[in-house]
């Protein structure tokens, strides 16, 4: 399937590279042209000069941009080039409401839309081992599945438009809770004078063991907070989750607390670090700071 990629960021670049390697990539486009040119030099892939030019060349467009407003801008920029029957798959993390709005906007032109956020981070994007949670028409998903399988390990169809993003929000709330638990517990272990490598080894194999502890534990205890998953992006996601919870009539403590903590870290210049930089704040709890 002739596929185009829009957005060559930390996620979009390896996604496009894997599609190129599998022979599906017709072309890619990035707002900052220098990034697209660097991608073309590295991989030999073609780049388009505008989103419309990309749309006219492709049956499938994959999008990876930052936030809701960016997705809406990209859709507007694409619209006049999209042929009826073509498919747009958005892998960005945005609100379910925005996903439904885009699905309706594209449907009016006979274009299919799948909200298809991913988990697995930059490592997963590079190794084509992402998990994709998809909202939208199951028949359309089956049409594009063989192409998507070049970039993901697992695809789960969740239901109608927006349900992919609702599932991703669930994931982000859970990730916040795991981050809170792991960083707080390791700060406790550090204050108690334990060997943190031994703690990670001992605890990692039991009921409290988890991916975040085994992958980010060893780096965070060495004050290495290289992303990974950028804290400012998780803050953006949790702001979306907060709105979604509010739409369901609730305020969730894990979301509210983590937003406050991330805000503090962003204000002190750590927004571009991995989310495990929360360990910085948790250590302060043992220095008498709230
Ligand atoms: P990133 O490195 O900051 O890249 C963002 C990309 O979006 C860049 O290519 C940027 O273009 C483009 N973009 C932003 N606003 C745009 C606009 N208005 N019009 C056109 N292009 C625009 O972000 P990322 O880490 O790749 O994340 C992309 C999406 O995937 C986000 O929604 C994020 O939440 C989600 N996600 C990220 C991870 C992760 O671990 N990083 C994991 C799962 C999901 P420029 O180059 O011109 O700035």
PDB file of C-alpha atoms and ligand atoms in Angstrom, residues 7-12 29-32 35 64-67 69-70 73-74 91-94 118-119 121-122 168 228-230 233 236-237, ligand 1:
ATOM      1  CA  UNK A   7       5.810  14.144  11.245  1.00  0.00           C
ATOM      2  CA  UNK A   8       9.387  12.948  11.496  1.00  0.00           C
ATOM      3  CA  UNK A   9       9.866  13.430  15.230  1.00  0.00           C
ATOM      4  CA  UNK A  10      11.257  10.970  17.768  1.00  0.00           C
ATOM      5  CA  UNK A  11       8.472   8.502  16.892  1.00  0.00           C
ATOM      6  CA  UNK A  12       7.657   9.413  13.298  1.00  0.00           C
ATOM      7  CA  UNK A  29       6.733  15.220   4.977  1.00  0.00           C
ATOM      8  CA  UNK A  30       7.891  17.193   8.003  1.00  0.00           C
ATOM      9  CA  UNK A  31       7.038  20.781   8.971  1.00  0.00           C
ATOM     10  CA  UNK A  32      10.701  21.603   9.551  1.00  0.00           C
ATOM     11  CA  UNK A  35      14.585  17.222   9.325  1.00  0.00           C
ATOM     12  CA  UNK A  64       2.744  11.417  14.148  1.00  0.00           C
ATOM     13  CA  UNK A  65       2.542  14.971  15.500  1.00  0.00           C
ATOM     14  CA  UNK A  66       2.582  16.451  18.993  1.00  0.00           C
ATOM     15  CA  UNK A  67      -0.913  17.412  20.152  1.00  0.00           C
ATOM     16  CA  UNK A  69      -4.188  21.356  17.570  1.00  0.00           C
ATOM     17  CA  UNK A  70      -1.273  20.022  15.484  1.00  0.00           C
ATOM     18  CA  UNK A  73      -3.775  21.707  11.384  1.00  0.00           C
ATOM     19  CA  UNK A  74      -2.255  18.750   9.533  1.00  0.00           C
ATOM     20  CA  UNK A  91      -0.542   7.500  15.814  1.00  0.00           C
ATOM     21  CA  UNK A  92      -0.265  10.718  17.882  1.00  0.00           C
ATOM     22  CA  UNK A  93      -1.692  10.895  21.392  1.00  0.00           C
ATOM     23  CA  UNK A  94      -4.652  13.296  21.357  1.00  0.00           C
ATOM     24  CA  UNK A 118       0.894   3.576  20.192  1.00  0.00           C
ATOM     25  CA  UNK A 119       2.869   2.455  23.228  1.00  0.00           C
ATOM     26  CA  UNK A 121       8.260   4.458  23.144  1.00  0.00           C
ATOM     27  CA  UNK A 122      11.104   5.387  20.838  1.00  0.00           C
ATOM     28  CA  UNK A 168      -4.160   5.256  25.296  1.00  0.00           C
ATOM     29  CA  UNK A 228      12.771   7.569  26.855  1.00  0.00           C
ATOM     30  CA  UNK A 229       9.497   9.297  27.184  1.00  0.00           C
ATOM     31  CA  UNK A 230       9.755  13.050  27.511  1.00  0.00           C
ATOM     32  CA  UNK A 233       4.815  14.967  26.560  1.00  0.00           C
ATOM     33  CA  UNK A 236       0.422  16.941  27.794  1.00  0.00           C
ATOM     34  CA  UNK A 237      -1.143  13.448  27.789  1.00  0.00           C
TER      35      UNK A 237
HETATM   36  P1  LIG B   1       8.438  14.999  18.764  1.00  0.00           P
HETATM   37  O1  LIG B   1       9.753  14.333  18.692  1.00  0.00           O
HETATM   38  O2  LIG B   1       8.324  16.289  19.525  1.00  0.00           O
HETATM   39  O3  LIG B   1       7.943  15.240  17.244  1.00  0.00           O
HETATM   40  C1  LIG B   1       6.777  15.938  16.953  1.00  0.00           C
HETATM   41  C2  LIG B   1       6.585  15.953  15.451  1.00  0.00           C
HETATM   42  O4  LIG B   1       5.356  16.613  15.153  1.00  0.00           O
HETATM   43  C3  LIG B   1       7.679  16.737  14.695  1.00  0.00           C
HETATM   44  O5  LIG B   1       7.934  16.111  13.474  1.00  0.00           O
HETATM   45  C4  LIG B   1       7.003  18.100  14.481  1.00  0.00           C
HETATM   46  O6  LIG B   1       7.517  18.800  13.377  1.00  0.00           O
HETATM   47  C5  LIG B   1       5.599  17.654  14.209  1.00  0.00           C
HETATM   48  N1  LIG B   1       4.622  18.717  14.446  1.00  0.00           N
HETATM   49  C6  LIG B   1       4.281  19.269  15.637  1.00  0.00           C
HETATM   50  N2  LIG B   1       3.337  20.211  15.475  1.00  0.00           N
HETATM   51  C7  LIG B   1       3.071  20.251  14.145  1.00  0.00           C
HETATM   52  C8  LIG B   1       2.190  21.011  13.352  1.00  0.00           C
HETATM   53  N3  LIG B   1       1.371  21.931  13.895  1.00  0.00           N
HETATM   54  N4  LIG B   1       2.175  20.804  12.013  1.00  0.00           N
HETATM   55  C9  LIG B   1       2.992  19.885  11.461  1.00  0.00           C
HETATM   56  N5  LIG B   1       3.860  19.131  12.150  1.00  0.00           N
HETATM   57  C10 LIG B   1       3.903  19.306  13.488  1.00  0.00           C
HETATM   58  O7  LIG B   1       7.314  14.064  19.390  1.00  0.00           O
HETATM   59  P2  LIG B   1       7.291  12.449  19.414  1.00  0.00           P
HETATM   60  O8  LIG B   1       7.971  11.977  20.654  1.00  0.00           O
HETATM   61  O9  LIG B   1       7.702  11.921  18.100  1.00  0.00           O
HETATM   62  O10 LIG B   1       5.729  12.216  19.653  1.00  0.00           O
HETATM   63  C11 LIG B   1       4.786  12.285  18.600  1.00  0.00           C
HETATM   64  C12 LIG B   1       3.428  11.834  19.118  1.00  0.00           C
HETATM   65  O11 LIG B   1       3.521  10.468  19.549  1.00  0.00           O
HETATM   66  C13 LIG B   1       2.918  12.627  20.318  1.00  0.00           C
HETATM   67  O12 LIG B   1       1.526  12.781  20.260  1.00  0.00           O
HETATM   68  C14 LIG B   1       3.307  11.765  21.503  1.00  0.00           C
HETATM   69  O13 LIG B   1       2.481  11.993  22.623  1.00  0.00           O
HETATM   70  C15 LIG B   1       3.134  10.372  20.924  1.00  0.00           C
HETATM   71  N6  LIG B   1       3.963   9.326  21.542  1.00  0.00           N
HETATM   72  C16 LIG B   1       5.249   9.565  21.885  1.00  0.00           C
HETATM   73  C17 LIG B   1       5.998   8.538  22.466  1.00  0.00           C
HETATM   74  C18 LIG B   1       7.437   8.748  22.861  1.00  0.00           C
HETATM   75  O14 LIG B   1       7.970   7.906  23.612  1.00  0.00           O
HETATM   76  N7  LIG B   1       8.102   9.792  22.397  1.00  0.00           N
HETATM   77  C19 LIG B   1       5.424   7.273  22.680  1.00  0.00           C
HETATM   78  C20 LIG B   1       4.114   7.044  22.272  1.00  0.00           C
HETATM   79  C21 LIG B   1       3.392   8.095  21.702  1.00  0.00           C
HETATM   80  P3  LIG B   1       8.812  19.768  13.527  1.00  0.00           P
HETATM   81  O15 LIG B   1       9.997  18.905  13.274  1.00  0.00           O
HETATM   82  O16 LIG B   1       8.591  20.816  12.508  1.00  0.00           O
HETATM   83  O17 LIG B   1       8.786  20.336  14.932  1.00  0.00           O
END
